[in-house]
């Protein structure tokens, strides 16, 4: 049988013992991999091992897919509230949406109950400050699951007028087994983003968490069981991208896949879909998002929002695809902006440290590997070598763990790597501009198009610019305040498809047109 891990916490933020399984979760049971193997999970604050978890292979993915297929066809689930009986049904749309919704709502309630515990796992494994993990990631995950629980009984088609001798209507049916792959930096939140709409629409799931930050996902599985989801509806196969991720991408019995991560890996998933069974693919990929500050903005508020948007450091330690890492400031307020902006960023740099300290606002890099740490530092070195000015930061913070100072570059040119490429760390560039036309052209001069921020008290101009920018999300006089009801996704090389809201439901269903003959005779 797979092992368990018990972690003892005695910190100012959280005290207690957390126990969770370290195996694979398939068909409602914790199991060992077919080919036993483990990976060490690292605490990014110290660089030391927290525990070891099982690592699966393509064989485990195949077993999980079979369990997910079986889960579509035979279950006892409770009837809606007016009945006290149970009945045999399939999990998909033949299972009443009210039952799926009740399970999701119950899952949200359990997550709320255990939010302190799971936030502690996010803090020790991802490195996110505990108070942020609890107030942002956990709260966001709870709201997201609860939101889609409300959608589960509202998956509706249309009646279409044709002739009096035909009844025509559409059904939105689940794909069946869907594959999902989530990243390391926001492990629990991305898990919620993926599973909630998939379950609301009646799909079954094979999900791969990041092998570097799987702990909150493994603990979350206990809540799935407690909520009453039938065996095989949700399966978790931890493992590496080139093995488990590739197996999910290529599996012939998975017809829908959702991925959040790098553009490079997104291309590989699209290629796998094309080479196998033409899976429907949703990709939420990289970004190099512009933050545009006009001279008529509310400067005090803008600086606060821009400090958060620079790399969403408070929420994601700089590792966010929507990070506002290209900041354009109109030349008339550039000196005032830089003076006050620098102070806020430097104050943030002084609040780097232990995620369980109440004073910490910036933890270590969540991509808990020397490779990713070196990659970010390599971009900083590239900026220096190409002639950009390190306005603040630019160095490692401390000697233990994967901490990097929040860094701002000035005096940059459009061709520099730090301007064009996603760094996925707490690094931003600041540039002056003169006119609206000039900044729109500069902001769009990238292969990415995930999000953008526009700051101006002239709402007509703010909206005009927001509409002109090539991005899937535009935030006016705020930074990336996403909402479960509003679609989220990218233009250009930032992805395909949409998450959140009613648009997400469309990505997890396929439309069937039904034609009923009411009187035509041959």
Tab-separated table of N, CA and C in Angstrom, residues 329-440:
chain	number	residue	atom	x	y	z
A	329	UNK	N	5.126	53.942	-18.986
A	329	UNK	CA	4.713	55.120	-18.220
A	329	UNK	C	4.827	56.357	-19.103
A	330	UNK	N	3.751	57.135	-19.198
A	330	UNK	CA	3.795	58.360	-20.009
A	330	UNK	C	4.813	59.326	-19.425
A	331	UNK	N	5.582	59.949	-20.316
A	331	UNK	CA	6.782	60.668	-19.892
A	331	UNK	C	6.511	61.805	-18.912
A	332	UNK	N	5.308	62.403	-18.953
A	332	UNK	CA	5.024	63.528	-18.058
A	332	UNK	C	5.024	63.169	-16.591
A	333	UNK	N	4.720	61.922	-16.247
A	333	UNK	CA	4.697	61.524	-14.831
A	333	UNK	C	5.765	60.476	-14.520
A	334	UNK	N	6.657	60.227	-15.473
A	334	UNK	CA	7.661	59.179	-15.277
A	334	UNK	C	8.497	59.391	-14.014
A	335	UNK	N	9.041	60.591	-13.753
A	335	UNK	CA	9.868	60.753	-12.536
A	335	UNK	C	9.091	60.479	-11.248
A	336	UNK	N	7.863	61.030	-11.147
A	336	UNK	CA	7.067	60.812	-9.937
A	336	UNK	C	6.712	59.340	-9.773
A	337	UNK	N	6.354	58.727	-10.885
A	337	UNK	CA	5.993	57.307	-10.829
A	337	UNK	C	7.182	56.484	-10.339
A	338	UNK	N	8.331	56.676	-10.949
A	338	UNK	CA	9.491	55.850	-10.610
A	338	UNK	C	9.929	56.052	-9.160
A	339	UNK	N	9.857	57.277	-8.675
A	339	UNK	CA	10.272	57.534	-7.283
A	339	UNK	C	9.405	56.741	-6.304
A	340	UNK	N	8.105	56.809	-6.483
A	340	UNK	CA	7.204	56.164	-5.528
A	340	UNK	C	7.101	54.660	-5.785
A	341	UNK	N	7.135	54.289	-7.047
A	341	UNK	CA	7.090	52.883	-7.403
A	341	UNK	C	8.305	52.144	-6.839
A	342	UNK	N	9.466	52.753	-6.965
A	342	UNK	CA	10.697	52.144	-6.463
A	342	UNK	C	10.626	51.903	-4.963
A	343	UNK	N	10.089	52.872	-4.235
A	343	UNK	CA	9.991	52.717	-2.778
A	343	UNK	C	9.119	51.527	-2.413
A	344	UNK	N	7.994	51.386	-3.102
A	344	UNK	CA	7.109	50.266	-2.798
A	344	UNK	C	7.770	48.929	-3.119
A	345	UNK	N	8.455	48.855	-4.240
A	345	UNK	CA	9.118	47.605	-4.610
A	345	UNK	C	10.241	47.291	-3.636
A	346	UNK	N	10.990	48.304	-3.217
A	346	UNK	CA	12.062	48.075	-2.256
A	346	UNK	C	11.512	47.659	-0.892
A	347	UNK	N	10.387	48.218	-0.519
A	347	UNK	CA	9.748	47.769	0.723
A	347	UNK	C	9.330	46.312	0.618
A	348	UNK	N	8.853	45.939	-0.558
A	348	UNK	CA	8.481	44.552	-0.787
A	348	UNK	C	9.708	43.653	-0.686
A	349	UNK	N	10.837	44.122	-1.206
A	349	UNK	CA	12.067	43.341	-1.146
A	349	UNK	C	12.507	43.092	0.286
A	350	UNK	N	12.201	44.020	1.167
A	350	UNK	CA	12.568	43.849	2.575
A	350	UNK	C	11.645	42.882	3.292
A	351	UNK	N	10.519	42.534	2.647
A	351	UNK	CA	9.559	41.615	3.260
A	351	UNK	C	9.674	40.224	2.658
A	352	UNK	N	10.881	39.876	2.166
A	352	UNK	CA	11.146	38.550	1.635
A	352	UNK	C	11.532	37.638	2.791
A	353	UNK	N	10.964	36.430	2.825
A	353	UNK	CA	11.370	35.543	3.896
A	353	UNK	C	10.459	34.358	4.098
A	354	UNK	N	10.452	33.864	5.321
A	354	UNK	CA	9.714	32.674	5.731
A	354	UNK	C	8.228	32.830	5.415
A	355	UNK	N	7.645	31.931	4.624
A	355	UNK	CA	6.221	32.059	4.276
A	355	UNK	C	5.278	32.033	5.475
A	356	UNK	N	5.736	31.532	6.614
A	356	UNK	CA	4.866	31.451	7.787
A	356	UNK	C	4.992	32.666	8.703
A	357	UNK	N	5.819	33.621	8.310
A	357	UNK	CA	5.921	34.861	9.069
A	357	UNK	C	4.854	35.838	8.596
A	358	UNK	N	4.178	36.478	9.536
A	358	UNK	CA	3.097	37.405	9.181
A	358	UNK	C	3.603	38.605	8.401
A	359	UNK	N	4.890	38.919	8.523
A	359	UNK	CA	5.445	40.088	7.846
A	359	UNK	C	5.914	39.789	6.428
A	360	UNK	N	5.948	38.534	6.038
A	360	UNK	CA	6.447	38.160	4.714
A	360	UNK	C	5.416	38.459	3.641
A	361	UNK	N	5.849	39.148	2.605
A	361	UNK	CA	4.990	39.422	1.459
A	361	UNK	C	5.530	38.805	0.181
A	362	UNK	N	6.757	38.295	0.221
A	362	UNK	CA	7.368	37.728	-0.979
A	362	UNK	C	8.166	36.505	-0.565
A	363	UNK	N	7.742	35.343	-1.027
A	363	UNK	CA	8.433	34.108	-0.699
A	363	UNK	C	9.447	33.732	-1.762
A	364	UNK	N	9.910	32.480	-1.744
A	364	UNK	CA	10.875	32.003	-2.733
A	364	UNK	C	10.190	31.667	-4.049
A	365	UNK	N	10.988	31.313	-5.042
A	365	UNK	CA	10.427	30.903	-6.330
A	365	UNK	C	9.803	29.526	-6.181
A	366	UNK	N	8.568	29.398	-6.660
A	366	UNK	CA	7.812	28.166	-6.470
A	366	UNK	C	8.279	27.050	-7.395
A	367	UNK	N	8.964	27.386	-8.482
A	367	UNK	CA	9.536	26.335	-9.326
A	367	UNK	C	10.768	25.818	-8.609
A	368	UNK	N	10.510	24.894	-7.683
A	368	UNK	CA	11.510	24.549	-6.680
A	368	UNK	C	12.614	23.681	-7.278
A	369	UNK	N	13.422	24.291	-8.111
A	369	UNK	CA	14.564	23.604	-8.684
A	369	UNK	C	15.657	24.620	-8.942
A	370	UNK	N	16.870	24.149	-8.864
A	370	UNK	CA	17.994	25.017	-9.161
A	370	UNK	C	17.947	25.479	-10.613
A	371	UNK	N	17.388	24.638	-11.475
A	371	UNK	CA	17.299	24.978	-12.901
A	371	UNK	C	16.471	26.233	-13.122
A	372	UNK	N	15.274	26.297	-12.507
A	372	UNK	CA	14.420	27.465	-12.693
A	372	UNK	C	15.016	28.697	-12.025
A	373	UNK	N	15.598	28.513	-10.844
A	373	UNK	CA	16.256	29.635	-10.174
A	373	UNK	C	17.364	30.204	-11.071
A	374	UNK	N	18.176	29.306	-11.625
A	374	UNK	CA	19.269	29.753	-12.497
A	374	UNK	C	18.731	30.413	-13.767
A	375	UNK	N	17.586	29.940	-14.250
A	375	UNK	CA	17.002	30.533	-15.448
A	375	UNK	C	16.624	31.985	-15.207
A	376	UNK	N	15.996	32.267	-14.070
A	376	UNK	CA	15.610	33.644	-13.758
A	376	UNK	C	16.852	34.512	-13.596
A	377	UNK	N	17.833	34.015	-12.872
A	377	UNK	CA	19.066	34.778	-12.683
A	377	UNK	C	19.797	34.967	-14.013
A	378	UNK	N	19.620	34.002	-14.922
A	378	UNK	CA	20.213	34.147	-16.248
A	378	UNK	C	19.591	35.291	-17.031
A	379	UNK	N	18.283	35.469	-16.899
A	379	UNK	CA	17.626	36.606	-17.546
A	379	UNK	C	18.129	37.927	-16.948
A	380	UNK	N	18.306	37.959	-15.647
A	380	UNK	CA	18.818	39.175	-15.016
A	380	UNK	C	20.225	39.483	-15.535
A	381	UNK	N	21.045	38.443	-15.659
A	381	UNK	CA	22.392	38.641	-16.212
A	381	UNK	C	22.333	39.112	-17.659
A	382	UNK	N	21.373	38.566	-18.420
A	382	UNK	CA	21.218	38.979	-19.815
A	382	UNK	C	20.843	40.444	-19.912
A	383	UNK	N	19.955	40.897	-19.034
A	383	UNK	CA	19.578	42.301	-19.036
A	383	UNK	C	20.755	43.207	-18.757
A	384	UNK	N	21.553	42.815	-17.789
A	384	UNK	CA	22.748	43.610	-17.462
A	384	UNK	C	23.718	43.643	-18.637
A	385	UNK	N	23.939	42.476	-19.252
A	385	UNK	CA	24.902	42.379	-20.344
A	385	UNK	C	24.451	43.138	-21.584
A	386	UNK	N	23.142	43.259	-21.781
A	386	UNK	CA	22.644	43.931	-22.976
A	386	UNK	C	22.547	45.442	-22.805
A	387	UNK	N	22.915	45.947	-21.632
A	387	UNK	CA	22.975	47.387	-21.438
A	387	UNK	C	21.832	47.994	-20.659
A	388	UNK	N	20.892	47.186	-20.207
A	388	UNK	CA	19.795	47.708	-19.391
A	388	UNK	C	20.326	48.083	-18.008
A	389	UNK	N	19.622	48.998	-17.364
A	389	UNK	CA	20.014	49.459	-16.031
A	389	UNK	C	19.195	48.734	-14.967
A	390	UNK	N	19.887	48.146	-13.996
A	390	UNK	CA	19.185	47.562	-12.853
A	390	UNK	C	18.791	48.709	-11.929
A	391	UNK	N	17.523	49.064	-11.963
A	391	UNK	CA	17.046	50.183	-11.155
A	391	UNK	C	16.960	49.808	-9.681
A	392	UNK	N	16.552	48.568	-9.419
A	392	UNK	CA	16.555	48.038	-8.058
A	392	UNK	C	16.547	46.526	-8.137
A	393	UNK	N	17.103	45.874	-7.132
A	393	UNK	CA	17.133	44.416	-7.098
A	393	UNK	C	18.248	43.853	-7.942
A	394	UNK	N	17.962	42.738	-8.594
A	394	UNK	CA	18.920	42.145	-9.512
A	394	UNK	C	19.838	41.102	-8.914
A	395	UNK	N	19.583	40.708	-7.670
A	395	UNK	CA	20.471	39.765	-7.018
A	395	UNK	C	19.667	38.681	-6.305
A	396	UNK	N	20.368	37.645	-5.912
A	396	UNK	CA	19.775	36.627	-5.053
A	396	UNK	C	19.536	37.240	-3.686
A	397	UNK	N	18.486	36.769	-3.017
A	397	UNK	CA	18.219	37.223	-1.656
A	397	UNK	C	18.604	36.108	-0.692
A	398	UNK	N	19.602	36.385	0.163
A	398	UNK	CA	20.038	35.400	1.141
A	398	UNK	C	20.873	34.305	0.521
A	399	UNK	N	21.131	33.259	1.307
A	399	UNK	CA	21.977	32.152	0.849
A	399	UNK	C	21.269	30.814	0.902
A	400	UNK	N	20.057	30.785	1.443
A	400	UNK	CA	19.313	29.539	1.576
A	400	UNK	C	17.996	29.637	0.832
A	401	UNK	N	17.623	28.539	0.153
A	401	UNK	CA	16.362	28.557	-0.570
A	401	UNK	C	16.488	29.265	-1.906
A	402	UNK	N	15.324	29.475	-2.556
A	402	UNK	CA	15.290	30.020	-3.911
A	402	UNK	C	14.655	31.408	-3.907
A	403	UNK	N	15.283	32.333	-3.208
A	403	UNK	CA	14.772	33.704	-3.090
A	403	UNK	C	15.503	34.613	-4.069
A	404	UNK	N	14.731	35.452	-4.783
A	404	UNK	CA	15.305	36.430	-5.711
A	404	UNK	C	14.702	37.792	-5.405
A	405	UNK	N	15.545	38.816	-5.363
A	405	UNK	CA	15.056	40.163	-5.084
A	405	UNK	C	14.088	40.633	-6.184
A	406	UNK	N	12.972	41.264	-5.824
A	406	UNK	CA	12.156	41.929	-6.844
A	406	UNK	C	13.022	42.914	-7.628
A	407	UNK	N	12.979	42.800	-8.950
A	407	UNK	CA	13.946	43.495	-9.807
A	407	UNK	C	13.241	44.357	-10.845
A	408	UNK	N	13.729	45.599	-11.008
A	408	UNK	CA	13.223	46.502	-12.039
A	408	UNK	C	14.378	46.918	-12.941
A	409	UNK	N	14.181	46.778	-14.258
A	409	UNK	CA	15.135	47.264	-15.249
A	409	UNK	C	14.573	48.523	-15.915
A	410	UNK	N	15.444	49.482	-16.169
A	410	UNK	CA	15.118	50.650	-16.989
A	410	UNK	C	16.137	50.730	-18.124
A	411	UNK	N	15.966	51.745	-18.986
A	411	UNK	CA	16.876	51.936	-20.129
A	411	UNK	C	16.945	50.670	-20.990
A	412	UNK	N	15.787	50.138	-21.300
A	412	UNK	CA	15.733	48.915	-22.108
A	412	UNK	C	15.350	49.268	-23.543
A	413	UNK	N	15.627	48.339	-24.444
A	413	UNK	CA	15.224	48.479	-25.841
A	413	UNK	C	14.332	47.293	-26.214
A	414	UNK	N	13.475	47.466	-27.235
A	414	UNK	CA	12.488	46.429	-27.552
A	414	UNK	C	13.077	45.075	-27.915
A	415	UNK	N	14.335	45.035	-28.400
A	415	UNK	CA	14.915	43.780	-28.851
A	415	UNK	C	15.507	42.943	-27.726
A	416	UNK	N	15.595	43.486	-26.515
A	416	UNK	CA	16.221	42.751	-25.412
A	416	UNK	C	15.372	41.554	-24.996
A	417	UNK	N	16.038	40.498	-24.577
A	417	UNK	CA	15.335	39.290	-24.130
A	417	UNK	C	14.428	39.586	-22.935
A	418	UNK	N	14.881	40.467	-22.039
A	418	UNK	CA	14.075	40.754	-20.854
A	418	UNK	C	12.805	41.526	-21.192
A	419	UNK	N	12.747	42.086	-22.411
A	419	UNK	CA	11.545	42.784	-22.877
A	419	UNK	C	10.622	41.835	-23.634
A	420	UNK	N	11.196	40.885	-24.353
A	420	UNK	CA	10.414	40.039	-25.262
A	420	UNK	C	10.019	38.687	-24.677
A	421	UNK	N	10.800	38.123	-23.789
A	421	UNK	CA	10.588	36.750	-23.345
A	421	UNK	C	9.997	36.690	-21.944
A	422	UNK	N	9.178	35.676	-21.717
A	422	UNK	CA	8.597	35.489	-20.390
A	422	UNK	C	9.668	34.985	-19.429
A	423	UNK	N	9.887	35.721	-18.351
A	423	UNK	CA	10.920	35.371	-17.387
A	423	UNK	C	10.370	34.453	-16.301
A	424	UNK	N	9.129	34.634	-15.944
A	424	UNK	CA	8.460	33.834	-14.917
A	424	UNK	C	9.192	33.960	-13.585
A	425	UNK	N	9.457	35.198	-13.244
A	425	UNK	CA	10.105	35.518	-11.980
A	425	UNK	C	9.838	36.971	-11.648
A	426	UNK	N	10.304	37.441	-10.492
A	426	UNK	CA	9.996	38.803	-10.034
A	426	UNK	C	10.850	39.863	-10.730
A	427	UNK	N	10.695	39.963	-12.042
A	427	UNK	CA	11.513	40.877	-12.848
A	427	UNK	C	10.596	41.650	-13.792
A	428	UNK	N	10.758	42.966	-13.843
A	428	UNK	CA	9.960	43.807	-14.735
A	428	UNK	C	10.848	44.834	-15.420
A	429	UNK	N	10.353	45.357	-16.545
A	429	UNK	CA	11.035	46.444	-17.253
A	429	UNK	C	10.088	47.641	-17.293
A	430	UNK	N	10.649	48.851	-17.188
A	430	UNK	CA	9.853	50.084	-17.216
A	430	UNK	C	10.343	50.944	-18.369
A	431	UNK	N	9.388	51.431	-19.192
A	431	UNK	CA	9.717	52.221	-20.378
A	431	UNK	C	8.844	53.467	-20.446
A	432	UNK	N	9.383	54.559	-20.983
A	432	UNK	CA	8.610	55.787	-21.199
A	432	UNK	C	7.868	55.715	-22.532
A	433	UNK	N	6.761	56.483	-22.624
A	433	UNK	CA	6.115	56.666	-23.915
A	433	UNK	C	5.523	58.065	-23.974
A	434	UNK	N	5.234	58.524	-25.213
A	434	UNK	CA	4.659	59.853	-25.406
A	434	UNK	C	3.180	59.803	-25.733
A	435	UNK	N	2.813	59.041	-26.762
A	435	UNK	CA	1.440	59.116	-27.279
A	435	UNK	C	0.712	57.780	-27.119
A	436	UNK	N	-0.583	57.878	-27.221
A	436	UNK	CA	-1.435	56.690	-27.148
A	436	UNK	C	-1.104	55.728	-28.282
A	437	UNK	N	-0.966	56.243	-29.489
A	437	UNK	CA	-0.682	55.394	-30.641
A	437	UNK	C	0.658	54.660	-30.464
A	438	UNK	N	1.636	55.386	-29.952
A	438	UNK	CA	2.962	54.807	-29.760
A	438	UNK	C	2.921	53.645	-28.763
A	439	UNK	N	2.218	53.821	-27.660
A	439	UNK	CA	2.231	52.793	-26.629
A	439	UNK	C	1.418	51.571	-27.047
A	440	UNK	N	0.361	51.760	-27.812
A	440	UNK	CA	-0.408	50.618	-28.300
A	440	UNK	C	0.472	49.752	-29.197
